[in-house]
Tab-separated table of C-alpha atoms in Angstrom:
chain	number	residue	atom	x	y	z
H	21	UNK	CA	0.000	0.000	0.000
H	22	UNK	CA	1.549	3.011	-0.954
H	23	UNK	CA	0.814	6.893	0.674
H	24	UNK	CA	-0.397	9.732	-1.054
H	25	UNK	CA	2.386	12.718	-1.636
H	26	UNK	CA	2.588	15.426	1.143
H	27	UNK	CA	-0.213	17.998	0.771
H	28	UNK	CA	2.587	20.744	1.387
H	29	UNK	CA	6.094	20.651	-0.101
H	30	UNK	CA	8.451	18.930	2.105
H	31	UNK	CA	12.003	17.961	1.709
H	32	UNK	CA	12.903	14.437	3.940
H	33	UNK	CA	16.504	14.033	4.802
H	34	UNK	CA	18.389	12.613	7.336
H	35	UNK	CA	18.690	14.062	11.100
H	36	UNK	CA	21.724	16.361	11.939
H	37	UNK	CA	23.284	16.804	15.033
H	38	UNK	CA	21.676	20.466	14.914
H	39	UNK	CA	18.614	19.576	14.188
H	40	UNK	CA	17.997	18.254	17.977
H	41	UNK	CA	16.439	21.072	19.467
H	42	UNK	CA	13.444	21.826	16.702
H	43	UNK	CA	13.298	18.249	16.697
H	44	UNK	CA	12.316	18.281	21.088
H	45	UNK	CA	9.804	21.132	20.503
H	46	UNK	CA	7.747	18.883	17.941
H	47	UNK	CA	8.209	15.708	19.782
H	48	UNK	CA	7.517	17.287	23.273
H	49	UNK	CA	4.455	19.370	21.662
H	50	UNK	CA	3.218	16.191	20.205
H	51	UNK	CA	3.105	14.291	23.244
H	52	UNK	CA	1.320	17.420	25.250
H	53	UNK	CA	-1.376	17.370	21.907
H	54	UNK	CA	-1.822	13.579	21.316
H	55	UNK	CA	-2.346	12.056	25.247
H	56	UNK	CA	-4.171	14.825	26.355
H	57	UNK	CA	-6.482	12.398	27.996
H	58	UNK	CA	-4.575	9.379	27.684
H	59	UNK	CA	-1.545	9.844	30.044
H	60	UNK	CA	-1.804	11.448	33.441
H	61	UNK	CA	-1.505	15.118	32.756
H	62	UNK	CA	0.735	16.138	35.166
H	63	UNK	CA	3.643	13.988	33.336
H	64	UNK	CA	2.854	15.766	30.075
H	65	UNK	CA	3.007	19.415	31.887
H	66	UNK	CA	5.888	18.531	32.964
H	67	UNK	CA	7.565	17.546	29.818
H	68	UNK	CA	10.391	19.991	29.154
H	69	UNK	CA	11.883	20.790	25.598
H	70	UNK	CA	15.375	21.906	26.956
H	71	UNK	CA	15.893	18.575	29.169
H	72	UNK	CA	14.561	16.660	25.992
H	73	UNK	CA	17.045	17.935	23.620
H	74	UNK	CA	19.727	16.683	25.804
H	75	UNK	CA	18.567	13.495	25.769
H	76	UNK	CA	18.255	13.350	22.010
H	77	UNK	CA	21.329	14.991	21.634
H	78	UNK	CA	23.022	12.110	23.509
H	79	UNK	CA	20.824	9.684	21.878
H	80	UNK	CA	21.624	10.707	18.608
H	81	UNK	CA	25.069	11.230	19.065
H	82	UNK	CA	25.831	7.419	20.106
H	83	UNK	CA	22.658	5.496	18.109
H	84	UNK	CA	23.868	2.615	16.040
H	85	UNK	CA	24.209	2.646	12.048
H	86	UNK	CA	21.322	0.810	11.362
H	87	UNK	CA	18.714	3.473	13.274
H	88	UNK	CA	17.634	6.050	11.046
H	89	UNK	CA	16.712	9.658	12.430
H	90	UNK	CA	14.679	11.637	9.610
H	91	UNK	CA	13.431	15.132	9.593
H	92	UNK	CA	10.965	17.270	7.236
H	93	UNK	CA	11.490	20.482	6.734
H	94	UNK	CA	9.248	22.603	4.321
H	95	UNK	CA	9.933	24.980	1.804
H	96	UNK	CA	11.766	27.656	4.353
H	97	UNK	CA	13.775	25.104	5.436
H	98	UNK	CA	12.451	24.953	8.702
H	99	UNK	CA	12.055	21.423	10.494
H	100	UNK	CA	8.297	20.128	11.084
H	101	UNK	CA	8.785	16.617	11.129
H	102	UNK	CA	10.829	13.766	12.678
H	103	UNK	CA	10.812	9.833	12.568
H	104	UNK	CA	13.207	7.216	13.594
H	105	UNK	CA	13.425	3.483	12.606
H	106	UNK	CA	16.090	1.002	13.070
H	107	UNK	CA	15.521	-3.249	13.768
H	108	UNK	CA	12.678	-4.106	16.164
H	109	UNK	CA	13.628	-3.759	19.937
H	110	UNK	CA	12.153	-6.967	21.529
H	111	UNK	CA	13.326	-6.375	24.687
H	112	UNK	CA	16.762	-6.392	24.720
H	113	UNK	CA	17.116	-7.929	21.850
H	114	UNK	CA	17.193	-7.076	18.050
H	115	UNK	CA	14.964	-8.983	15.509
H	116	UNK	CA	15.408	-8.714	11.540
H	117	UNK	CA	11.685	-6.794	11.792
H	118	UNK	CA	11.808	-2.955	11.766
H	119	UNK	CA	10.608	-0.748	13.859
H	120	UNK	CA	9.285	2.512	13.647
H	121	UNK	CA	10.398	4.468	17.158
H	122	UNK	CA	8.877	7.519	16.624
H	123	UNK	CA	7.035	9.757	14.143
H	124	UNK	CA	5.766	13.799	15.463
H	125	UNK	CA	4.654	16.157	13.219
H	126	UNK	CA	4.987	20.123	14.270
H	127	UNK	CA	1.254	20.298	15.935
H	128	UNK	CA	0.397	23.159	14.201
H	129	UNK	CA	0.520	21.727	10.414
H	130	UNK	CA	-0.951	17.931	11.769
H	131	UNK	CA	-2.560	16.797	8.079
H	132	UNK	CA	-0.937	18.320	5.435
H	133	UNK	CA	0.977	15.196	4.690
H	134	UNK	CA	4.159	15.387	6.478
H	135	UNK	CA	3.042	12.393	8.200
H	136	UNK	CA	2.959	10.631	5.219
H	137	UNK	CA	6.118	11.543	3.865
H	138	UNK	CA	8.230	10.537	6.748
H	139	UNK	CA	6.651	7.260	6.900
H	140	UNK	CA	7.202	6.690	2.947
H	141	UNK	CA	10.672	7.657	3.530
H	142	UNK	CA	10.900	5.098	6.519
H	143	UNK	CA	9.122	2.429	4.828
H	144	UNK	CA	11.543	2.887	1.719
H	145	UNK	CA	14.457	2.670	4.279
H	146	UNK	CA	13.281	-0.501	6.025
H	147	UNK	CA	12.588	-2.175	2.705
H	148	UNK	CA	16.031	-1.268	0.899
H	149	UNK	CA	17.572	-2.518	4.247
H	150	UNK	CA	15.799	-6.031	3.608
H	151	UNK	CA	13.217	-5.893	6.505
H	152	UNK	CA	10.446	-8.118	5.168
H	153	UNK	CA	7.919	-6.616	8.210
H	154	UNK	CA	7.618	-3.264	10.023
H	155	UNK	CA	6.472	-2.896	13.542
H	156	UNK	CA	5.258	0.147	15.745
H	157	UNK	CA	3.523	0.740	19.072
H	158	UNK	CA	0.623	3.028	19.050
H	159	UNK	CA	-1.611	4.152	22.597
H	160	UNK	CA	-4.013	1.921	22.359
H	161	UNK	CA	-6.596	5.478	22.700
H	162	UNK	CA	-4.894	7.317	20.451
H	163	UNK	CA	-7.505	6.741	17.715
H	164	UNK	CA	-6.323	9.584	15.285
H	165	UNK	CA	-2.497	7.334	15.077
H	166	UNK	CA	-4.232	4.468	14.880
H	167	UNK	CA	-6.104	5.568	11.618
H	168	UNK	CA	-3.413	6.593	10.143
H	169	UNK	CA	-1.223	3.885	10.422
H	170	UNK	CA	-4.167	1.839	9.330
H	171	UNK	CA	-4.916	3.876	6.148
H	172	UNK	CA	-0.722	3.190	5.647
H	173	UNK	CA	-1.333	-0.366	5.746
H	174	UNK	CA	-0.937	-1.393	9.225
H	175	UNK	CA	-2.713	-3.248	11.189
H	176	UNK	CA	-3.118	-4.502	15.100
H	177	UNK	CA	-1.235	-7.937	14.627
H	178	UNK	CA	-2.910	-8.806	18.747
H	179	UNK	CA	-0.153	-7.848	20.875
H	180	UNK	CA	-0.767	-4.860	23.465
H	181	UNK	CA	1.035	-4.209	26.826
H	182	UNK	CA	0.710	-1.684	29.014
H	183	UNK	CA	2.990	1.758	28.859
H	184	UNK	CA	3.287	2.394	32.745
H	185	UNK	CA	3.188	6.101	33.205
H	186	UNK	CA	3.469	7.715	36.506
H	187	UNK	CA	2.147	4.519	37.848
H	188	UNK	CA	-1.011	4.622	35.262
H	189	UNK	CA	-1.364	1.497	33.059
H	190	UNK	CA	-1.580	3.251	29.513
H	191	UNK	CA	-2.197	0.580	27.094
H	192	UNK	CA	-0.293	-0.194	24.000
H	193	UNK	CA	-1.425	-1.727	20.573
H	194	UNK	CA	0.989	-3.185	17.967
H	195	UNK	CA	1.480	-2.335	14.514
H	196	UNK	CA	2.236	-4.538	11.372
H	197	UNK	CA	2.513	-3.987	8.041
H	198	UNK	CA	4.501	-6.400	5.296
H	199	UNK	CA	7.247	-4.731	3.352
H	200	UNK	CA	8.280	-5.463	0.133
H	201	UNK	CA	11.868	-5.639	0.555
């Protein structure tokens, strides 16, 4: 199943080192925006985009070849997107499945097709890399993800566990969709 083409001119490329910061606005944004509701709100108040660009600075800095950071940026040049794949975490341990980690669009331009191009682009990466599936976790409430992973060609394959938060059980759906490859 292929995607449609961004609404909106975007440009996909691959994450740099500078691109941290714009990349922990979206990501913390898109938490506050999406689990409204869903995770206890106190967490997501708390969130901070300054301590979360540390962290993904560090992340990024040491994350093995085979994980792929991606960004969108639009026709300024300015960043409004960010996914990362790389080989299914089960557990510890790494499978020959892909996963997608993450995927946040800048809150304010949610459906104009960013979405979709970072998860061509990550689908195209997993396939050329010779993943035959690609996995994701999704909140199990987070109905607007959901449908569009679903109209992407994923599905729930069963398997859901719960995303403790603060103590609160927030449930967890998996994702699967064939690749090519």
């Amino acid at each position: 199943m292929s995607l449609p083409p961004a609404r909106v001119p975007v440009r996909v490329r691959e994450m740099a080192l500078a691109d941290c910061d714009r990349v922990s606005r979206i990501r913390v944004r898109g938490w506050q925006t999406a689990y409204r509701g869903l995770m206890p709100q106190p967490y997501l108040d708390a969130m901070d985009v300054t301590a979360d660009a540390e962290r993904r600075r560090a992340l990024f800095a040491r994350a093995p070849d085979d994980v792929v950071h991606l960004v969108a940026e639009d026709e300024s040049g300015e960043v409004v997107g960010w996914a990362c794949v790389g080989p299914y975490r089960d557990g510890e341990v790494r499978t020959a499945d892909a996963e997608l980690y993450a995927l946040y669009v800048d809150t304010g331009r949610s459906g104009a097709g960013i979405g979709q191009a970072l998860l061509r682009e990550s689908v195209r990466r997993c396939e050329t890399a010779g993943h035959a599936r690609m996995l994701l976790w999704v909140l199990k409430g987070n109905t607007r993800a959901r449908r569009f992973y679903e109209r992407a060609g994923f599905g729930p394959d069963g398997t859901e566990e719960p995303f403790v938060v603060e103590g609160v059980a927030v449930p967890e759906v998996r994702y699967a969709r064939p690749l090519i490859g």
